[in-house]
Structures are given as C-alpha cells and as structure tokens.
Amino acid sequence: MVRAYYYNDTPEDQRYPHEYDPSRPVSLETLERIGVKYRAIPVEGHEQAIDDVAKELDYKNRDDINVTKEGLGDLYESKIKGFFEEHLHEDEEIRYITGGSGFFDVRESPSDQWIRIAVEAGDLLVLPAGIYHRFTLDTNDKLSAKRLFKDEPKWTPINRSQKTDENPYRVEYLRSIGLSA
C-alpha cells in the first residue's frame, strides 16, 4: 500500500524521507481530490494487469526505465537533480514501479504544500496533466518502472514559472479539481 504524507522541507538530501515528526499522513482520498490516482498491482504476473490498465485508459505505448547510479554513471547526480526540479507535463504521467523505490512529490492545491508519495514495486501512480510535481530516488538509489503513453513515448517537463501558471493544461487541471487559475 502506498504511503503519502506532507513533505517537511528541510535542507537535507532530497533522497531522505523528509517526514514530519510526528508524521502528517495524507489519505488516498486526499490524493484523489487533487487528481492523483493509485493502484496496487502485484509485480508477479503484472503484465496482464498493466495491459488492462492501458486498454482502460487508452494508452497505446510503453517503455521501461531504470534509474540507477550504475546505469547513469557520471550523469547520475545531474539527472537526479533534474528530476527533482518542480515541473508539469501536458500529458498525464503514469508509472508502474517494477523494482526499487523512490518518491513522487506533488503540489496540493490550493495550499501549495508538497505531498510526498513513497513508491515501491507494485505501485501504479497516475499524475494528471498540469499538476506540479517532481521525482527522486530514495537512499536505495535505484528504481525501475514501466511508463505508459497515450501516443508516442515522450517526457517533456515544463519547469514551474509564472508562465506555467497560465499554461492551458495547468488551468484545466485547476478547473478539474474545482479551483480557478
């Protein structure tokens, strides 16, 4: 079962949990209210379940990613810092974690607080187009995942700025959760 909580924005390494003491947990209902969807799918035999999800959500393409120190070599630190830049996408982002672990941070609107979602093997996470978010590994420094795409595989981050607040996908996202831009 996925674990989500409000992120404690302390200056320590982004790969640490950044959890308040005591913790400030976030429910699946709160995630759903901001458009984030979650499903647990056991890794063993997951292929048919992922095929079913792809068909249900009209996803036509997919690929596999492996984020590790060994795999990225000298680019590892810069890539991890890049993933951690706050951004949005103009497409829904769907990830099924097949191994390892990490964190997706999403901005709660209208509070603008970070919610940290700890993911591990068997977690399927769907982030709506237009939501501000970021990603990092945890201290295990490895994660493998399936990425699903409606059309051709692409991953185009648009880093947060005043301009992105006016992006039509951001505006539509805010409307979809009952807010105006």
mmCIF file of C-alpha atoms in Angstrom:
data_model
loop_
_atom_site.group_PDB
_atom_site.id
_atom_site.type_symbol
_atom_site.label_atom_id
_atom_site.label_comp_id
_atom_site.label_asym_id
_atom_site.label_seq_id
_atom_site.Cartn_x
_atom_site.Cartn_y
_atom_site.Cartn_z
ATOM 1 C CA MET A 1 0.000 0.000 0.000
ATOM 2 C CA VAL A 2 1.345 3.404 -0.947
ATOM 3 C CA ARG A 3 2.380 5.812 1.788
ATOM 4 C CA ALA A 4 1.808 9.547 1.361
ATOM 5 C CA TYR A 5 2.485 12.407 3.767
ATOM 6 C CA TYR A 6 3.168 16.123 3.892
ATOM 7 C CA TYR A 7 6.780 16.867 2.991
ATOM 8 C CA ASN A 8 8.995 18.557 5.589
ATOM 9 C CA ASP A 9 11.111 20.952 3.506
ATOM 10 C CA THR A 10 14.384 20.674 5.410
ATOM 11 C CA PRO A 11 17.813 21.167 3.734
ATOM 12 C CA GLU A 12 18.885 17.514 3.965
ATOM 13 C CA ASP A 13 19.398 15.279 0.904
ATOM 14 C CA GLN A 14 16.275 15.038 -1.282
ATOM 15 C CA ARG A 15 16.524 11.218 -1.138
ATOM 16 C CA TYR A 16 15.735 11.202 2.599
ATOM 17 C CA PRO A 17 12.085 10.777 3.642
ATOM 18 C CA HIS A 18 11.567 14.417 4.752
ATOM 19 C CA GLU A 19 8.761 13.321 7.049
ATOM 20 C CA TYR A 20 7.480 15.458 9.914
ATOM 21 C CA ASP A 21 7.761 14.082 13.447
ATOM 22 C CA PRO A 22 5.040 13.213 14.172
ATOM 23 C CA SER A 23 4.127 12.285 10.625
ATOM 24 C CA ARG A 24 1.361 14.148 8.798
ATOM 25 C CA PRO A 25 -0.153 11.353 6.670
ATOM 26 C CA VAL A 26 -2.178 12.014 3.514
ATOM 27 C CA SER A 27 -5.076 9.707 2.607
ATOM 28 C CA LEU A 28 -5.823 8.195 -0.797
ATOM 29 C CA GLU A 29 -8.991 10.329 -0.763
ATOM 30 C CA THR A 30 -6.881 13.491 -0.495
ATOM 31 C CA LEU A 31 -4.701 12.303 -3.380
ATOM 32 C CA GLU A 32 -7.818 11.587 -5.454
ATOM 33 C CA ARG A 33 -9.167 15.067 -4.656
ATOM 34 C CA ILE A 34 -6.106 16.583 -6.338
ATOM 35 C CA GLY A 35 -6.402 14.188 -9.270
ATOM 36 C CA VAL A 36 -3.708 11.662 -8.312
ATOM 37 C CA LYS A 37 -4.737 8.026 -8.800
ATOM 38 C CA TYR A 38 -3.160 4.968 -7.212
ATOM 39 C CA ARG A 39 -3.489 1.216 -7.664
ATOM 40 C CA ALA A 40 -1.595 -1.686 -6.146
ATOM 41 C CA ILE A 41 -0.704 -4.374 -8.704
ATOM 42 C CA PRO A 42 1.462 -7.304 -7.590
ATOM 43 C CA VAL A 43 4.722 -7.464 -9.575
ATOM 44 C CA GLU A 44 4.442 -11.190 -10.176
ATOM 45 C CA GLY A 45 2.189 -11.619 -13.193
ATOM 46 C CA HIS A 46 1.676 -7.847 -13.592
ATOM 47 C CA GLU A 47 1.785 -7.897 -17.403
ATOM 48 C CA GLN A 48 -1.922 -8.668 -17.905
ATOM 49 C CA ALA A 49 -2.988 -6.119 -15.288
ATOM 50 C CA ILE A 50 -0.868 -3.423 -16.978
ATOM 51 C CA ASP A 51 -2.348 -4.404 -20.362
ATOM 52 C CA ASP A 52 -5.827 -4.000 -18.836
ATOM 53 C CA VAL A 53 -4.950 -0.567 -17.404
ATOM 54 C CA ALA A 54 -3.514 0.526 -20.759
ATOM 55 C CA LYS A 55 -6.676 -0.568 -22.546
ATOM 56 C CA GLU A 56 -8.960 1.061 -19.942
ATOM 57 C CA LEU A 57 -7.098 4.401 -20.118
ATOM 58 C CA ASP A 58 -6.442 4.224 -23.897
ATOM 59 C CA TYR A 59 -2.640 4.026 -23.633
ATOM 60 C CA LYS A 60 -1.011 2.766 -26.804
ATOM 61 C CA ASN A 61 2.714 2.796 -25.993
ATOM 62 C CA ARG A 62 5.023 1.983 -23.120
ATOM 63 C CA ASP A 63 8.656 1.654 -22.246
ATOM 64 C CA ASP A 64 10.815 0.557 -19.331
ATOM 65 C CA ILE A 65 13.172 2.839 -17.421
ATOM 66 C CA ASN A 66 15.923 2.013 -14.968
ATOM 67 C CA VAL A 67 17.284 4.805 -12.813
ATOM 68 C CA THR A 68 20.470 3.683 -11.056
ATOM 69 C CA LYS A 69 23.944 5.018 -10.300
ATOM 70 C CA GLU A 70 25.437 2.197 -12.345
ATOM 71 C CA GLY A 71 23.168 2.787 -15.323
ATOM 72 C CA LEU A 72 23.580 6.580 -15.444
ATOM 73 C CA GLY A 73 27.252 6.714 -14.455
ATOM 74 C CA ASP A 74 28.673 10.250 -14.280
ATOM 75 C CA LEU A 75 25.270 11.711 -15.241
ATOM 76 C CA TYR A 76 23.560 10.246 -12.173
ATOM 77 C CA GLU A 77 23.726 13.269 -9.840
ATOM 78 C CA SER A 78 22.708 15.780 -12.527
ATOM 79 C CA LYS A 79 19.815 13.582 -13.698
ATOM 80 C CA ILE A 80 18.517 13.135 -10.137
ATOM 81 C CA LYS A 81 18.691 16.900 -9.563
ATOM 82 C CA GLY A 82 16.880 17.469 -12.890
ATOM 83 C CA PHE A 83 14.061 15.061 -11.986
ATOM 84 C CA PHE A 84 13.693 16.991 -8.715
ATOM 85 C CA GLU A 85 13.001 20.324 -10.452
ATOM 86 C CA GLU A 86 9.357 21.272 -9.956
ATOM 87 C CA HIS A 87 7.540 20.891 -13.261
ATOM 88 C CA LEU A 88 4.349 19.877 -15.024
ATOM 89 C CA HIS A 89 3.564 17.882 -18.146
ATOM 90 C CA GLU A 90 0.922 18.473 -20.763
ATOM 91 C CA ASP A 91 0.178 14.747 -20.699
ATOM 92 C CA GLU A 92 -0.953 12.502 -17.895
ATOM 93 C CA GLU A 93 2.033 10.744 -16.298
ATOM 94 C CA ILE A 94 1.563 7.072 -15.462
ATOM 95 C CA ARG A 95 4.228 4.930 -13.816
ATOM 96 C CA TYR A 96 4.146 1.327 -12.671
ATOM 97 C CA ILE A 97 7.057 0.565 -10.345
ATOM 98 C CA THR A 98 8.612 -2.837 -11.110
ATOM 99 C CA GLY A 99 11.585 -2.621 -8.742
ATOM 100 C CA GLY A 100 13.396 -0.360 -6.329
ATOM 101 C CA SER A 101 11.813 2.646 -4.642
ATOM 102 C CA GLY A 102 11.604 6.408 -4.698
ATOM 103 C CA PHE A 103 9.411 9.439 -4.124
ATOM 104 C CA PHE A 104 6.989 11.452 -6.210
ATOM 105 C CA ASP A 105 6.217 14.845 -4.694
ATOM 106 C CA VAL A 106 3.013 16.563 -5.839
ATOM 107 C CA ARG A 107 1.756 20.060 -5.053
ATOM 108 C CA GLU A 108 -1.509 20.153 -3.178
ATOM 109 C CA SER A 109 -3.765 22.913 -4.466
ATOM 110 C CA PRO A 110 -4.729 25.444 -3.264
ATOM 111 C CA SER A 111 -2.370 25.100 -0.232
ATOM 112 C CA ASP A 112 0.746 24.742 -2.446
ATOM 113 C CA GLN A 113 2.180 22.267 0.098
ATOM 114 C CA TRP A 114 4.235 19.319 -1.091
ATOM 115 C CA ILE A 115 2.796 15.849 -0.594
ATOM 116 C CA ARG A 116 5.422 13.109 -0.743
ATOM 117 C CA ILE A 117 4.323 9.756 -2.167
ATOM 118 C CA ALA A 118 6.689 6.882 -1.385
ATOM 119 C CA VAL A 119 6.567 4.335 -4.224
ATOM 120 C CA GLU A 120 7.924 0.820 -4.455
ATOM 121 C CA ALA A 121 7.489 -2.295 -6.571
ATOM 122 C CA GLY A 122 3.817 -2.951 -7.275
ATOM 123 C CA ASP A 123 2.672 0.692 -7.123
ATOM 124 C CA LEU A 124 0.871 2.258 -10.094
ATOM 125 C CA LEU A 125 0.664 6.043 -9.932
ATOM 126 C CA VAL A 126 -1.209 8.343 -12.330
ATOM 127 C CA LEU A 127 -0.489 12.078 -12.179
ATOM 128 C CA PRO A 128 -2.883 14.327 -14.109
ATOM 129 C CA ALA A 129 -1.651 16.682 -16.828
ATOM 130 C CA GLY A 130 -0.988 20.113 -15.330
ATOM 131 C CA ILE A 131 -0.135 19.078 -11.754
ATOM 132 C CA TYR A 132 3.147 20.412 -10.383
ATOM 133 C CA HIS A 133 5.362 17.554 -9.275
ATOM 134 C CA ARG A 134 8.903 16.200 -9.065
ATOM 135 C CA PHE A 135 10.625 12.845 -8.557
ATOM 136 C CA THR A 136 13.628 11.499 -6.708
ATOM 137 C CA LEU A 137 15.038 8.157 -5.747
ATOM 138 C CA ASP A 138 15.324 7.290 -2.087
ATOM 139 C CA THR A 139 18.594 6.259 -0.439
ATOM 140 C CA ASN A 140 18.456 2.842 -2.154
ATOM 141 C CA ASP A 141 19.431 4.754 -5.344
ATOM 142 C CA LYS A 142 17.561 2.541 -7.800
ATOM 143 C CA LEU A 143 14.151 2.315 -9.379
ATOM 144 C CA SER A 144 12.744 0.541 -12.420
ATOM 145 C CA ALA A 145 9.366 1.342 -13.888
ATOM 146 C CA LYS A 146 7.057 0.986 -16.838
ATOM 147 C CA ARG A 147 5.963 4.277 -18.381
ATOM 148 C CA LEU A 148 2.704 4.279 -20.300
ATOM 149 C CA PHE A 149 1.858 6.796 -23.026
ATOM 150 C CA LYS A 150 -1.313 7.672 -24.937
ATOM 151 C CA ASP A 151 0.685 8.264 -28.120
ATOM 152 C CA GLU A 152 4.398 8.223 -28.909
ATOM 153 C CA PRO A 153 6.661 7.965 -25.847
ATOM 154 C CA LYS A 154 7.690 11.418 -24.678
ATOM 155 C CA TRP A 155 8.634 13.057 -21.435
ATOM 156 C CA THR A 156 8.647 16.832 -21.716
ATOM 157 C CA PRO A 157 8.907 18.667 -18.384
ATOM 158 C CA ILE A 158 7.864 22.311 -18.211
ATOM 159 C CA ASN A 159 9.572 23.826 -15.173
ATOM 160 C CA ARG A 160 7.370 25.917 -12.908
ATOM 161 C CA SER A 161 7.253 29.650 -13.572
ATOM 162 C CA GLN A 162 4.681 32.419 -13.804
ATOM 163 C CA LYS A 163 4.232 31.363 -17.434
ATOM 164 C CA THR A 164 3.365 27.762 -16.482
ATOM 165 C CA ASP A 165 0.669 29.036 -14.124
ATOM 166 C CA GLU A 166 -1.063 30.287 -17.314
ATOM 167 C CA ASN A 167 -0.435 27.075 -19.289
ATOM 168 C CA PRO A 168 -3.797 25.765 -20.616
ATOM 169 C CA TYR A 169 -3.106 22.295 -19.153
ATOM 170 C CA ARG A 170 -2.436 23.848 -15.739
ATOM 171 C CA VAL A 171 -5.588 25.967 -15.979
ATOM 172 C CA GLU A 172 -7.646 22.899 -16.974
ATOM 173 C CA TYR A 173 -6.092 20.860 -14.140
ATOM 174 C CA LEU A 174 -7.126 23.501 -11.589
ATOM 175 C CA ARG A 175 -10.663 23.565 -13.016
ATOM 176 C CA SER A 176 -10.824 19.757 -12.859
ATOM 177 C CA ILE A 177 -10.230 19.849 -9.095
ATOM 178 C CA GLY A 178 -12.696 22.673 -8.526
ATOM 179 C CA LEU A 179 -10.334 25.647 -8.491
ATOM 180 C CA SER A 180 -9.772 28.543 -10.849
ATOM 181 C CA ALA A 181 -6.352 29.640 -12.056
#
